Amino acid sequence: MSNFEFPKNFMIGGAAAATQYEGAFDQDDKGMCVADYKFYNPKLVRNDTKINWLEMTKQEYNDAKKNKDLVFPFRWGIDFYNKYAEDFKLFKQVGINTFRTSISWSRIIPKNDGVVNQKAVDHYKKIFDEALKNNIKLVLTINHYDCPIWLLEEFNGFENKKSIEKFLEYAKVVLTEFDKYTDYWICFNEINLTTHGGYTGAGLVVDENDDKRLEKLYNAVHNQFVAQALCVKLAHKINPNNKMGSMNAAGHSYPASTNPKDGLAELKVSQMYKWYFYEVIANGVYPQYALNYFQKMNIKLNITEEEKEILKNNTVDYLTFSYYSSNTVEYDEEEKNILHGKPGPRNKFLEATEWGWQIDPIGLRVFMNDLYYRFKKPIMIVENGMGVDEKWDDKKNELNDSYRINYLQEHLKNLLLAIYEDGVECIGYTIWTAIDLVSLSSKEMSKRYGLIYVDIDDYGKGSGERRIKESGKWFKQVVDSNGKKLWEN
Ligand code: BGP
């Protein structure tokens, strides 16, 4: 049996994102952001794959602004903004040595006037000082699904090229003020999901039946690519030690069958849902298959010659991704989509969570190989974990999440196999999540991912008390043994 350990200087720990755990939406002059208008739907069907969970139409957004009776869970999160000192102590107790988190743009620049909110800057410094005091390294995401609402209202988010300038104004503050806290940055979270959720990913509203819907979304992505490339340049100028990464949702998939048509559909879907993003980010050019796709779909991208140069000259230093599950793709006879691909049936070899996310640890190893050998840049897994509706057992005073231990163990073993047997250069891994927080897609608090339980429900009710789950205790042993524990039965 293998007995691989984590490589020297491997960053291992947990992850979180500002909008999902900070709460305090009206504290220290924070401005509103897109997440603050997302609301919880108690009638939601957990495994309904037809809903576009990340999108919000213009109508829904306008209704959310008016309807005060809706439940807005991202506004209260788990109140990390005020409980950070207690939380970092707990993070240490569950073995977290590296913490990936994000900074909220609408806290730093609450209005469209470029004025920096010093209270927020000072507060983040207190938070980051506390991390370092606990010997926890930071990986900081500059924008994790929280475009300010002023960006949406005044520019329709990244649809407008003015957003590039606005983003850089914000990024400059962050990279300068928080320079001493980390060398590892991530510019945008899951940039490849902007085409699935423009509201979430790029702060824009576009109607379902707008003929130019796709064109608007792909232009927003392009503007994010440019903003990111300029951010790479800026980060290197501010501190030559800075390493700027970009992040994608892995979107690992298999052809639904051995039928070559399914194979072709899977290839095409993978190209346009994942690889073209990495091509632009890592190689600085649009691949020809993407240009052909845009032409066939009559999508006109507004790309200037100057932007092409910017993309080419400022590629990222390392590649990061989230990995939760894998899917199947099958050939679409109806040809509605020129990629001819549609989501295929459940993979009979895999189990799935209540939300239909299929658990596939070997898929992680396959994806790591595929990504690394395509681009040969160091990679980091910045999200991986299992969302479960689980309850604290008061009688036993524990939460025995053996399913999560099993999930993490299998994924981490495959990560080490990718490093040692396959030669992949992987520099770190942060679990989603260090601590329970509000689910991005379902907006439920009860879709829990944490090593630490938080006593809050979907309506924000509860004591807010934190308790370490069994997975938290187990993870500490994994880190303390430098990974050896993973190979025990
Ligand atoms: C990723 C996001 C996270 C996160 C996670 C789990 O897509 O970057 O913000 O929440 O997925 O997803 P969910 O919370 O929807 O279960």
Short mmCIF file of C-alpha atoms and ligand atoms in Angstrom, two decimals:
data_model
loop_
_atom_site.label_atom_id
_atom_site.label_comp_id
_atom_site.label_asym_id
_atom_site.label_seq_id
_atom_site.Cartn_x
_atom_site.Cartn_y
_atom_site.Cartn_z
CA MET A 1 0.00 0.00 0.00
CA SER A 2 1.18 3.55 -0.72
CA ASN A 3 2.18 5.75 2.16
CA PHE A 4 2.68 9.10 0.50
CA GLU A 5 2.99 12.25 2.59
CA PHE A 6 2.27 15.87 1.70
CA PRO A 7 5.21 17.46 -0.12
CA LYS A 8 7.42 20.02 1.59
CA ASN A 9 5.72 23.44 1.95
CA PHE A 10 2.36 22.00 0.88
CA MET A 11 -0.42 24.44 1.81
CA ILE A 12 -3.21 22.53 3.48
CA GLY A 13 -6.30 23.84 5.17
CA GLY A 14 -9.76 25.23 4.61
CA ALA A 15 -11.64 27.74 2.51
CA ALA A 16 -14.52 30.19 2.79
CA ALA A 17 -15.86 33.26 1.00
CA ALA A 18 -16.79 36.68 2.37
CA THR A 19 -20.43 36.77 1.29
CA GLN A 20 -21.15 33.28 2.56
CA TYR A 21 -19.80 33.62 6.10
CA GLU A 22 -19.03 37.22 7.08
CA GLY A 23 -22.59 38.42 7.67
CA ALA A 24 -22.58 41.98 9.10
CA PHE A 25 -23.95 43.26 5.80
CA ASP A 26 -24.75 46.65 7.31
CA GLN A 27 -21.69 47.04 9.53
CA ASP A 28 -18.77 49.45 9.00
CA ASP A 29 -20.50 51.18 6.05
CA LYS A 30 -20.48 48.15 3.78
CA GLY A 31 -22.30 48.69 0.47
CA MET A 32 -24.76 46.09 -0.83
CA CYS A 33 -23.53 43.39 -3.20
CA VAL A 34 -25.22 40.89 -5.51
CA ALA A 35 -25.28 38.17 -2.82
CA ASP A 36 -27.21 40.44 -0.44
CA TYR A 37 -30.27 40.22 -2.72
CA LYS A 38 -30.26 36.46 -3.13
CA PHE A 39 -33.02 34.85 -1.15
CA TYR A 40 -33.75 31.46 0.33
CA ASN A 41 -36.62 29.44 -1.15
CA PRO A 42 -38.10 27.01 1.44
CA LYS A 43 -39.84 25.10 -1.38
CA LEU A 44 -36.64 24.38 -3.23
CA VAL A 45 -36.23 20.86 -4.63
CA ARG A 46 -32.73 19.82 -3.74
CA ASN A 47 -31.86 17.61 -6.69
CA ASP A 48 -33.61 19.65 -9.37
CA THR A 49 -30.95 19.98 -12.04
CA LYS A 50 -33.21 22.08 -14.27
CA ILE A 51 -32.93 25.23 -12.17
CA ASN A 52 -30.13 27.59 -13.00
CA TRP A 53 -29.15 28.02 -9.36
CA LEU A 54 -26.66 30.82 -9.95
CA GLU A 55 -28.76 33.09 -12.14
CA MET A 56 -31.08 35.93 -11.19
CA THR A 57 -33.24 37.59 -13.85
CA LYS A 58 -33.94 41.32 -13.96
CA GLN A 59 -37.46 40.66 -12.67
CA GLU A 60 -36.26 38.53 -9.75
CA TYR A 61 -33.69 41.12 -8.82
CA ASN A 62 -36.24 43.94 -8.89
CA ASP A 63 -38.67 41.86 -6.79
CA ALA A 64 -35.93 41.04 -4.27
CA LYS A 65 -35.20 44.73 -3.85
CA LYS A 66 -38.83 45.50 -3.01
CA ASN A 67 -39.93 42.44 -1.05
CA LYS A 68 -38.85 42.85 2.55
CA ASP A 69 -40.44 39.53 3.62
CA LEU A 70 -37.90 37.43 1.76
CA VAL A 71 -35.18 35.59 3.67
CA PHE A 72 -31.72 36.90 2.72
CA PRO A 73 -29.22 34.48 4.35
CA PHE A 74 -26.07 36.03 2.88
CA ARG A 75 -26.75 39.16 4.93
CA TRP A 76 -26.10 37.38 8.21
CA GLY A 77 -23.93 34.38 7.17
CA ILE A 78 -22.37 33.04 10.36
CA ASP A 79 -21.12 36.42 11.58
CA PHE A 80 -17.46 35.60 11.00
CA TYR A 81 -16.89 39.35 10.64
CA ASN A 82 -17.30 39.65 14.41
CA LYS A 83 -16.36 36.15 15.54
CA TYR A 84 -13.12 35.76 13.61
CA ALA A 85 -10.85 35.54 16.68
CA GLU A 86 -12.82 32.61 18.11
CA ASP A 87 -12.99 31.01 14.65
CA PHE A 88 -9.25 31.14 13.97
CA LYS A 89 -8.63 29.35 17.27
CA LEU A 90 -11.00 26.61 16.15
CA PHE A 91 -9.40 26.47 12.70
CA LYS A 92 -6.10 25.75 14.40
CA GLN A 93 -7.76 22.97 16.42
CA VAL A 94 -8.95 21.23 13.24
CA GLY A 95 -5.50 21.39 11.63
CA ILE A 96 -5.93 24.30 9.25
CA ASN A 97 -2.53 25.71 8.27
CA THR A 98 -3.68 27.59 5.20
CA PHE A 99 -6.91 29.51 4.89
CA ARG A 100 -8.33 30.64 1.58
CA THR A 101 -10.82 33.44 1.93
CA SER A 102 -12.02 36.48 0.01
CA ILE A 103 -12.30 40.22 0.48
CA SER A 104 -15.58 41.97 -0.12
CA TRP A 105 -15.40 44.61 -2.85
CA SER A 106 -18.52 46.37 -1.56
CA ARG A 107 -16.94 46.73 1.88
CA ILE A 108 -13.75 48.27 0.51
CA ILE A 109 -15.44 50.56 -2.03
CA PRO A 110 -19.11 50.87 -0.97
CA LYS A 111 -20.14 53.41 -3.62
CA ASN A 112 -19.25 54.21 -7.21
CA ASP A 113 -17.04 57.10 -6.18
CA GLY A 114 -13.74 55.30 -5.67
CA VAL A 115 -13.64 56.34 -2.00
CA VAL A 116 -11.96 53.66 0.10
CA ASN A 117 -13.75 52.63 3.28
CA GLN A 118 -10.97 52.82 5.85
CA LYS A 119 -13.08 51.05 8.50
CA ALA A 120 -13.29 47.96 6.31
CA VAL A 121 -9.58 48.06 5.46
CA ASP A 122 -8.70 48.27 9.17
CA HIS A 123 -11.10 45.50 10.06
CA TYR A 124 -9.65 43.13 7.44
CA LYS A 125 -6.18 43.88 8.80
CA LYS A 126 -7.36 42.77 12.23
CA ILE A 127 -8.76 39.57 10.73
CA PHE A 128 -5.59 38.80 8.77
CA ASP A 129 -3.34 39.63 11.73
CA GLU A 130 -5.31 37.11 13.75
CA ALA A 131 -4.72 34.44 11.09
CA LEU A 132 -0.97 35.03 11.12
CA LYS A 133 -0.97 35.07 14.93
CA ASN A 134 -2.36 31.52 14.75
CA ASN A 135 0.28 30.54 12.19
CA ILE A 136 -2.28 30.23 9.46
CA LYS A 137 -1.12 31.20 5.96
CA LEU A 138 -3.57 33.11 3.78
CA VAL A 139 -4.60 32.69 0.16
CA LEU A 140 -6.73 35.69 -0.76
CA THR A 141 -9.41 35.81 -3.44
CA ILE A 142 -10.01 39.32 -4.70
CA ASN A 143 -13.51 38.69 -6.04
CA HIS A 144 -15.55 35.68 -4.95
CA TYR A 145 -19.07 36.18 -6.35
CA ASP A 146 -19.68 39.55 -4.74
CA CYS A 147 -19.83 42.35 -7.27
CA PRO A 148 -21.08 45.54 -5.62
CA ILE A 149 -24.66 46.44 -6.40
CA TRP A 150 -23.50 49.82 -7.72
CA LEU A 151 -21.53 47.98 -10.41
CA LEU A 152 -24.73 46.23 -11.46
CA GLU A 153 -26.95 49.32 -11.26
CA GLU A 154 -24.60 51.68 -13.05
CA PHE A 155 -22.80 49.47 -15.56
CA ASN A 156 -24.68 46.17 -15.63
CA GLY A 157 -21.59 44.58 -14.14
CA PHE A 158 -18.88 43.25 -16.42
CA GLU A 159 -21.03 43.66 -19.50
CA ASN A 160 -19.56 47.16 -19.60
CA LYS A 161 -15.83 47.65 -20.19
CA LYS A 162 -15.82 50.44 -17.59
CA SER A 163 -16.02 47.62 -14.99
CA ILE A 164 -12.40 46.71 -15.85
CA GLU A 165 -11.19 50.07 -14.62
CA LYS A 166 -13.46 49.88 -11.56
CA PHE A 167 -12.19 46.42 -10.68
CA LEU A 168 -8.57 47.51 -10.95
CA GLU A 169 -9.22 50.49 -8.72
CA TYR A 170 -10.44 48.03 -6.08
CA ALA A 171 -7.71 45.44 -6.73
CA LYS A 172 -5.03 48.11 -6.27
CA VAL A 173 -6.33 48.95 -2.80
CA VAL A 174 -6.43 45.30 -1.81
CA LEU A 175 -3.02 44.38 -3.25
CA THR A 176 -1.41 47.39 -1.59
CA GLU A 177 -3.13 47.38 1.79
CA PHE A 178 -2.93 43.61 2.34
CA ASP A 179 0.42 43.05 0.66
CA LYS A 180 2.18 41.81 3.77
CA TYR A 181 -0.40 39.10 4.50
CA THR A 182 0.16 36.82 1.51
CA ASP A 183 1.96 36.17 -1.76
CA TYR A 184 -0.82 33.89 -3.01
CA TRP A 185 -3.75 35.61 -4.69
CA ILE A 186 -6.70 34.46 -6.75
CA CYS A 187 -8.32 37.06 -8.95
CA PHE A 188 -11.83 35.76 -9.75
CA ASN A 189 -13.63 32.76 -8.28
CA GLU A 190 -14.89 30.20 -10.83
CA ILE A 191 -14.64 32.54 -13.81
CA ASN A 192 -16.08 29.79 -16.05
CA LEU A 193 -19.43 29.92 -14.25
CA THR A 194 -20.15 33.46 -15.43
CA THR A 195 -21.79 31.99 -18.53
CA HIS A 196 -24.16 29.99 -16.27
CA GLY A 197 -24.81 32.78 -13.81
CA GLY A 198 -24.07 36.29 -14.99
CA TYR A 199 -25.65 37.79 -11.88
CA THR A 200 -23.51 35.73 -9.52
CA GLY A 201 -20.29 35.72 -11.50
CA ALA A 202 -20.14 39.13 -13.16
CA GLY A 203 -22.84 41.29 -11.54
CA LEU A 204 -25.12 41.64 -14.56
CA VAL A 205 -28.79 40.99 -15.16
CA VAL A 206 -29.88 39.66 -18.51
CA ASP A 207 -33.25 38.22 -19.43
CA GLU A 208 -33.72 34.54 -20.23
CA ASN A 209 -35.27 35.37 -23.61
CA ASP A 210 -32.90 38.17 -24.56
CA ASP A 211 -31.60 37.28 -28.07
CA LYS A 212 -28.23 38.67 -27.10
CA ARG A 213 -28.05 36.78 -23.82
CA LEU A 214 -25.06 34.62 -24.72
CA GLU A 215 -23.29 37.49 -26.40
CA LYS A 216 -23.64 39.60 -23.26
CA LEU A 217 -22.39 36.79 -21.03
CA TYR A 218 -19.36 35.94 -23.18
CA ASN A 219 -18.46 39.62 -23.42
CA ALA A 220 -18.69 39.88 -19.63
CA VAL A 221 -16.31 36.92 -19.36
CA HIS A 222 -13.96 38.56 -21.83
CA ASN A 223 -13.95 41.75 -19.78
CA GLN A 224 -13.15 39.66 -16.70
CA PHE A 225 -10.25 38.04 -18.57
CA VAL A 226 -8.86 41.49 -19.36
CA ALA A 227 -9.42 42.73 -15.79
CA GLN A 228 -7.64 39.62 -14.52
CA ALA A 229 -4.67 40.00 -16.87
CA LEU A 230 -4.25 43.62 -15.81
CA CYS A 231 -4.52 42.50 -12.20
CA VAL A 232 -1.68 40.00 -12.78
CA LYS A 233 0.43 42.88 -14.11
CA LEU A 234 -0.48 45.10 -11.18
CA ALA A 235 0.19 42.39 -8.57
CA HIS A 236 3.68 41.77 -9.99
CA LYS A 237 4.40 45.50 -10.03
CA ILE A 238 3.29 45.98 -6.42
CA ASN A 239 5.30 43.02 -5.19
CA PRO A 240 7.45 40.82 -7.47
CA ASN A 241 6.90 37.92 -5.04
CA ASN A 242 3.16 37.95 -5.68
CA LYS A 243 1.71 34.93 -7.37
CA MET A 244 -1.59 35.56 -9.05
CA GLY A 245 -3.87 32.64 -9.77
CA SER A 246 -7.21 32.25 -11.43
CA MET A 247 -9.93 29.83 -10.52
CA ASN A 248 -12.36 27.65 -12.44
CA ALA A 249 -14.97 25.10 -11.48
CA ALA A 250 -13.40 21.82 -12.65
CA GLY A 251 -16.53 20.58 -14.43
CA HIS A 252 -15.03 17.12 -14.89
CA SER A 253 -17.15 14.94 -17.16
CA TYR A 254 -17.31 11.62 -19.00
CA PRO A 255 -19.11 10.64 -22.21
CA ALA A 256 -22.41 9.05 -21.12
CA SER A 257 -21.57 5.90 -23.12
CA THR A 258 -18.97 4.43 -25.45
CA ASN A 259 -20.96 5.78 -28.40
CA PRO A 260 -18.49 8.01 -30.30
CA LYS A 261 -21.23 10.65 -30.62
CA ASP A 262 -21.31 10.96 -26.82
CA GLY A 263 -17.51 11.18 -26.86
CA LEU A 264 -17.59 14.04 -29.35
CA ALA A 265 -20.34 15.86 -27.42
CA GLU A 266 -18.35 15.53 -24.20
CA LEU A 267 -15.25 16.92 -25.90
CA LYS A 268 -17.13 19.92 -27.29
CA VAL A 269 -18.85 20.68 -23.99
CA SER A 270 -15.54 20.40 -22.11
CA GLN A 271 -13.88 22.72 -24.59
CA MET A 272 -16.43 25.46 -24.21
CA TYR A 273 -17.29 25.06 -20.53
CA LYS A 274 -13.81 24.68 -19.20
CA TRP A 275 -10.77 24.43 -21.47
CA TYR A 276 -11.19 27.67 -23.39
CA PHE A 277 -11.18 29.55 -20.08
CA TYR A 278 -7.89 27.94 -19.07
CA GLU A 279 -6.44 28.59 -22.55
CA VAL A 280 -7.06 32.31 -22.23
CA ILE A 281 -5.96 32.46 -18.60
CA ALA A 282 -2.85 30.29 -18.89
CA ASN A 283 -1.76 30.78 -22.51
CA GLY A 284 -3.21 34.22 -23.16
CA VAL A 285 -5.01 33.41 -26.42
CA TYR A 286 -8.50 32.36 -27.47
CA PRO A 287 -8.33 28.85 -28.96
CA GLN A 288 -9.64 28.48 -32.51
CA TYR A 289 -12.48 26.14 -31.44
CA ALA A 290 -13.86 28.93 -29.23
CA LEU A 291 -13.65 31.49 -32.06
CA ASN A 292 -15.45 29.02 -34.34
CA TYR A 293 -18.13 28.47 -31.71
CA PHE A 294 -18.73 32.22 -31.33
CA GLN A 295 -18.99 32.62 -35.08
CA LYS A 296 -21.47 29.75 -35.48
CA MET A 297 -23.59 31.04 -32.61
CA ASN A 298 -23.46 34.57 -34.03
CA ILE A 299 -21.84 35.83 -30.84
CA LYS A 300 -19.83 38.99 -31.45
CA LEU A 301 -17.06 39.57 -28.98
CA ASN A 302 -15.71 43.05 -28.52
CA ILE A 303 -11.98 42.29 -28.31
CA THR A 304 -9.53 45.05 -29.14
CA GLU A 305 -5.97 44.55 -30.43
CA GLU A 306 -4.66 46.15 -27.25
CA GLU A 307 -6.63 43.64 -25.15
CA LYS A 308 -5.17 40.74 -27.11
CA GLU A 309 -1.70 41.96 -26.18
CA ILE A 310 -2.71 42.38 -22.53
CA LEU A 311 -4.01 38.81 -22.39
CA LYS A 312 -0.91 37.42 -24.06
CA ASN A 313 1.55 39.24 -21.82
CA ASN A 314 -0.09 38.69 -18.45
CA THR A 315 -0.98 35.07 -17.88
CA VAL A 316 -1.46 33.74 -14.35
CA ASP A 317 1.29 32.19 -12.21
CA TYR A 318 -0.68 29.17 -11.02
CA LEU A 319 -4.01 27.51 -11.72
CA THR A 320 -6.63 26.80 -9.12
CA PHE A 321 -9.96 25.04 -9.22
CA SER A 322 -12.90 23.75 -7.23
CA TYR A 323 -13.73 20.07 -7.52
CA TYR A 324 -16.81 18.45 -6.00
CA SER A 325 -18.17 15.89 -8.43
CA SER A 326 -18.25 14.70 -12.00
CA ASN A 327 -21.01 14.48 -14.60
CA THR A 328 -21.84 12.74 -17.81
CA VAL A 329 -22.53 14.31 -21.19
CA GLU A 330 -24.61 12.80 -23.97
CA TYR A 331 -25.20 13.64 -27.59
CA ASP A 332 -28.15 15.93 -28.16
CA GLU A 333 -30.09 14.79 -31.23
CA GLU A 334 -32.16 17.94 -31.35
CA GLU A 335 -29.12 20.07 -32.14
CA LYS A 336 -30.52 23.03 -30.21
CA ASN A 337 -27.06 23.57 -28.93
CA ILE A 338 -24.39 23.49 -31.58
CA LEU A 339 -22.09 21.67 -29.18
CA HIS A 340 -24.58 18.77 -29.39
CA GLY A 341 -24.07 18.05 -25.73
CA LYS A 342 -26.58 17.81 -22.90
CA PRO A 343 -26.29 16.54 -19.33
CA GLY A 344 -26.33 12.75 -19.42
CA PRO A 345 -27.75 10.23 -16.94
CA ARG A 346 -26.43 9.50 -13.47
CA ASN A 347 -23.14 7.61 -13.50
CA LYS A 348 -24.00 4.11 -12.27
CA PHE A 349 -20.54 3.69 -10.73
CA LEU A 350 -20.88 6.69 -8.42
CA GLU A 351 -22.95 7.65 -5.41
CA ALA A 352 -24.44 11.10 -5.16
CA THR A 353 -25.34 13.58 -2.42
CA GLU A 354 -28.91 14.70 -1.74
CA TRP A 355 -28.30 17.58 -4.16
CA GLY A 356 -27.33 15.11 -6.89
CA TRP A 357 -23.59 15.85 -6.80
CA GLN A 358 -21.86 12.61 -7.84
CA ILE A 359 -18.88 11.67 -5.67
CA ASP A 360 -15.82 10.83 -7.75
CA PRO A 361 -12.38 10.89 -6.05
CA ILE A 362 -10.62 9.18 -8.98
CA GLY A 363 -12.05 11.92 -11.20
CA LEU A 364 -10.01 14.39 -9.17
CA ARG A 365 -6.80 12.57 -10.06
CA VAL A 366 -7.80 12.42 -13.72
CA PHE A 367 -8.66 16.11 -13.79
CA MET A 368 -5.40 17.09 -12.05
CA ASN A 369 -3.41 15.20 -14.68
CA ASP A 370 -5.39 16.66 -17.53
CA LEU A 371 -5.04 20.22 -16.27
CA TYR A 372 -1.39 20.03 -15.29
CA TYR A 373 -0.12 18.38 -18.46
CA ARG A 374 -2.06 20.77 -20.69
CA PHE A 375 -0.65 23.93 -19.14
CA LYS A 376 2.38 22.90 -16.99
CA LYS A 377 1.70 25.50 -14.34
CA PRO A 378 1.54 24.64 -10.63
CA ILE A 379 -2.00 23.81 -9.55
CA MET A 380 -3.88 24.22 -6.29
CA ILE A 381 -7.21 22.70 -5.29
CA VAL A 382 -8.95 25.52 -3.49
CA GLU A 383 -12.35 23.90 -2.92
CA ASN A 384 -13.32 20.29 -2.35
CA GLY A 385 -15.87 18.93 0.07
CA MET A 386 -19.26 17.42 0.73
CA GLY A 387 -22.49 19.29 1.46
CA VAL A 388 -24.85 17.40 3.78
CA ASP A 389 -27.94 18.32 5.79
CA GLU A 390 -26.75 17.15 9.20
CA LYS A 391 -27.67 17.69 12.82
CA TRP A 392 -25.60 17.91 15.94
CA ASP A 393 -26.31 14.91 18.22
CA ASP A 394 -27.06 16.53 21.58
CA LYS A 395 -27.16 13.24 23.49
CA LYS A 396 -23.70 12.18 22.37
CA ASN A 397 -22.54 15.77 22.02
CA GLU A 398 -20.97 15.10 18.64
CA LEU A 399 -21.55 15.13 14.92
CA ASN A 400 -20.22 11.90 13.53
CA ASP A 401 -19.79 12.78 9.86
CA SER A 402 -18.01 9.59 8.81
CA TYR A 403 -19.30 10.10 5.22
CA ARG A 404 -17.31 13.38 5.05
CA ILE A 405 -14.19 11.73 6.47
CA ASN A 406 -14.51 9.07 3.81
CA TYR A 407 -15.06 11.68 1.07
CA LEU A 408 -12.04 13.75 2.11
CA GLN A 409 -9.82 10.73 2.66
CA GLU A 410 -10.46 9.33 -0.82
CA HIS A 411 -9.98 12.70 -2.51
CA LEU A 412 -6.76 13.42 -0.63
CA LYS A 413 -5.36 9.97 -1.42
CA ASN A 414 -6.02 10.57 -5.09
CA LEU A 415 -4.38 13.97 -4.83
CA LEU A 416 -1.21 12.35 -3.44
CA LEU A 417 -1.31 9.68 -6.14
CA ALA A 418 -1.53 12.42 -8.77
CA ILE A 419 1.54 14.06 -7.25
CA TYR A 420 3.73 10.99 -6.66
CA GLU A 421 2.63 8.48 -9.26
CA ASP A 422 1.71 10.89 -12.04
CA GLY A 423 4.14 13.77 -11.44
CA VAL A 424 1.57 16.55 -11.11
CA GLU A 425 2.88 19.72 -9.43
CA CYS A 426 0.22 20.49 -6.85
CA ILE A 427 1.07 23.14 -4.24
CA GLY A 428 -1.95 23.06 -1.96
CA TYR A 429 -5.43 21.97 -0.98
CA THR A 430 -8.11 23.82 0.97
CA ILE A 431 -11.31 22.06 2.02
CA TRP A 432 -14.65 23.63 1.30
CA THR A 433 -15.27 24.52 4.04
CA ALA A 434 -13.38 25.17 7.22
CA ILE A 435 -16.68 26.02 8.94
CA ASP A 436 -20.38 25.70 8.04
CA LEU A 437 -21.67 28.64 6.01
CA VAL A 438 -24.47 29.56 3.61
CA SER A 439 -24.59 27.51 0.40
CA LEU A 440 -23.88 29.52 -2.71
CA SER A 441 -26.31 27.79 -5.05
CA SER A 442 -29.12 26.64 -2.76
CA LYS A 443 -28.86 29.53 -0.26
CA GLU A 444 -29.43 26.98 2.51
CA MET A 445 -27.49 27.02 5.75
CA SER A 446 -28.52 23.39 6.08
CA LYS A 447 -26.32 22.34 3.15
CA ARG A 448 -23.32 22.04 5.45
CA TYR A 449 -19.72 21.51 4.35
CA GLY A 450 -17.72 22.46 7.44
CA LEU A 451 -15.23 20.71 9.67
CA ILE A 452 -16.83 22.91 12.32
CA TYR A 453 -20.58 22.95 12.95
CA VAL A 454 -22.40 26.27 13.42
CA ASP A 455 -25.73 26.34 15.23
CA ILE A 456 -27.70 28.49 12.77
CA ASP A 457 -30.62 27.40 10.57
CA ASP A 458 -31.87 28.42 7.12
CA TYR A 459 -33.66 31.42 8.61
CA GLY A 460 -30.63 32.66 10.54
CA LYS A 461 -32.02 31.41 13.86
CA GLY A 462 -29.85 29.65 16.42
CA SER A 463 -27.21 30.33 19.02
CA GLY A 464 -24.39 30.72 16.47
CA GLU A 465 -22.31 28.43 18.67
CA ARG A 466 -19.44 26.57 16.97
CA ARG A 467 -18.59 22.89 17.65
CA ILE A 468 -15.95 20.64 16.10
CA LYS A 469 -17.30 17.73 14.04
CA GLU A 470 -15.61 14.31 13.96
CA SER A 471 -14.21 15.23 10.53
CA GLY A 472 -12.48 18.21 12.16
CA LYS A 473 -10.75 15.96 14.69
CA TRP A 474 -9.80 13.53 11.94
CA PHE A 475 -8.45 16.28 9.68
CA LYS A 476 -6.16 17.53 12.46
CA GLN A 477 -4.64 14.05 12.66
CA VAL A 478 -4.17 13.97 8.89
CA VAL A 479 -2.30 17.28 8.96
CA ASP A 480 -0.27 16.40 12.07
CA SER A 481 0.81 13.12 10.48
CA ASN A 482 1.65 15.02 7.26
CA GLY A 483 -0.79 12.79 5.38
CA LYS A 484 0.27 9.38 6.75
CA LYS A 485 -3.07 9.02 8.52
CA LEU A 486 -4.80 8.93 5.12
CA TRP A 487 -3.42 5.49 4.40
CA GLU A 488 -4.73 3.91 7.61
CA ASN A 489 -8.00 2.03 7.30
C1 BGP B 1 -18.37 26.77 -5.51
C2 BGP B 1 -18.26 28.15 -4.95
C3 BGP B 1 -18.42 28.28 -3.49
C4 BGP B 1 -19.29 27.23 -2.87
C5 BGP B 1 -19.16 25.85 -3.42
C6 BGP B 1 -20.20 24.85 -2.97
O1 BGP B 1 -19.01 26.80 -6.73
O2 BGP B 1 -17.04 28.76 -5.30
O3 BGP B 1 -18.72 29.59 -3.19
O4 BGP B 1 -20.32 27.57 -2.15
O5 BGP B 1 -19.14 25.86 -4.82
O6 BGP B 1 -21.40 25.10 -3.62
P1 BGP B 1 -22.76 25.23 -2.89
O7 BGP B 1 -22.55 26.15 -1.76
O8 BGP B 1 -23.69 25.79 -3.90
O9 BGP B 1 -23.13 23.87 -2.47
#
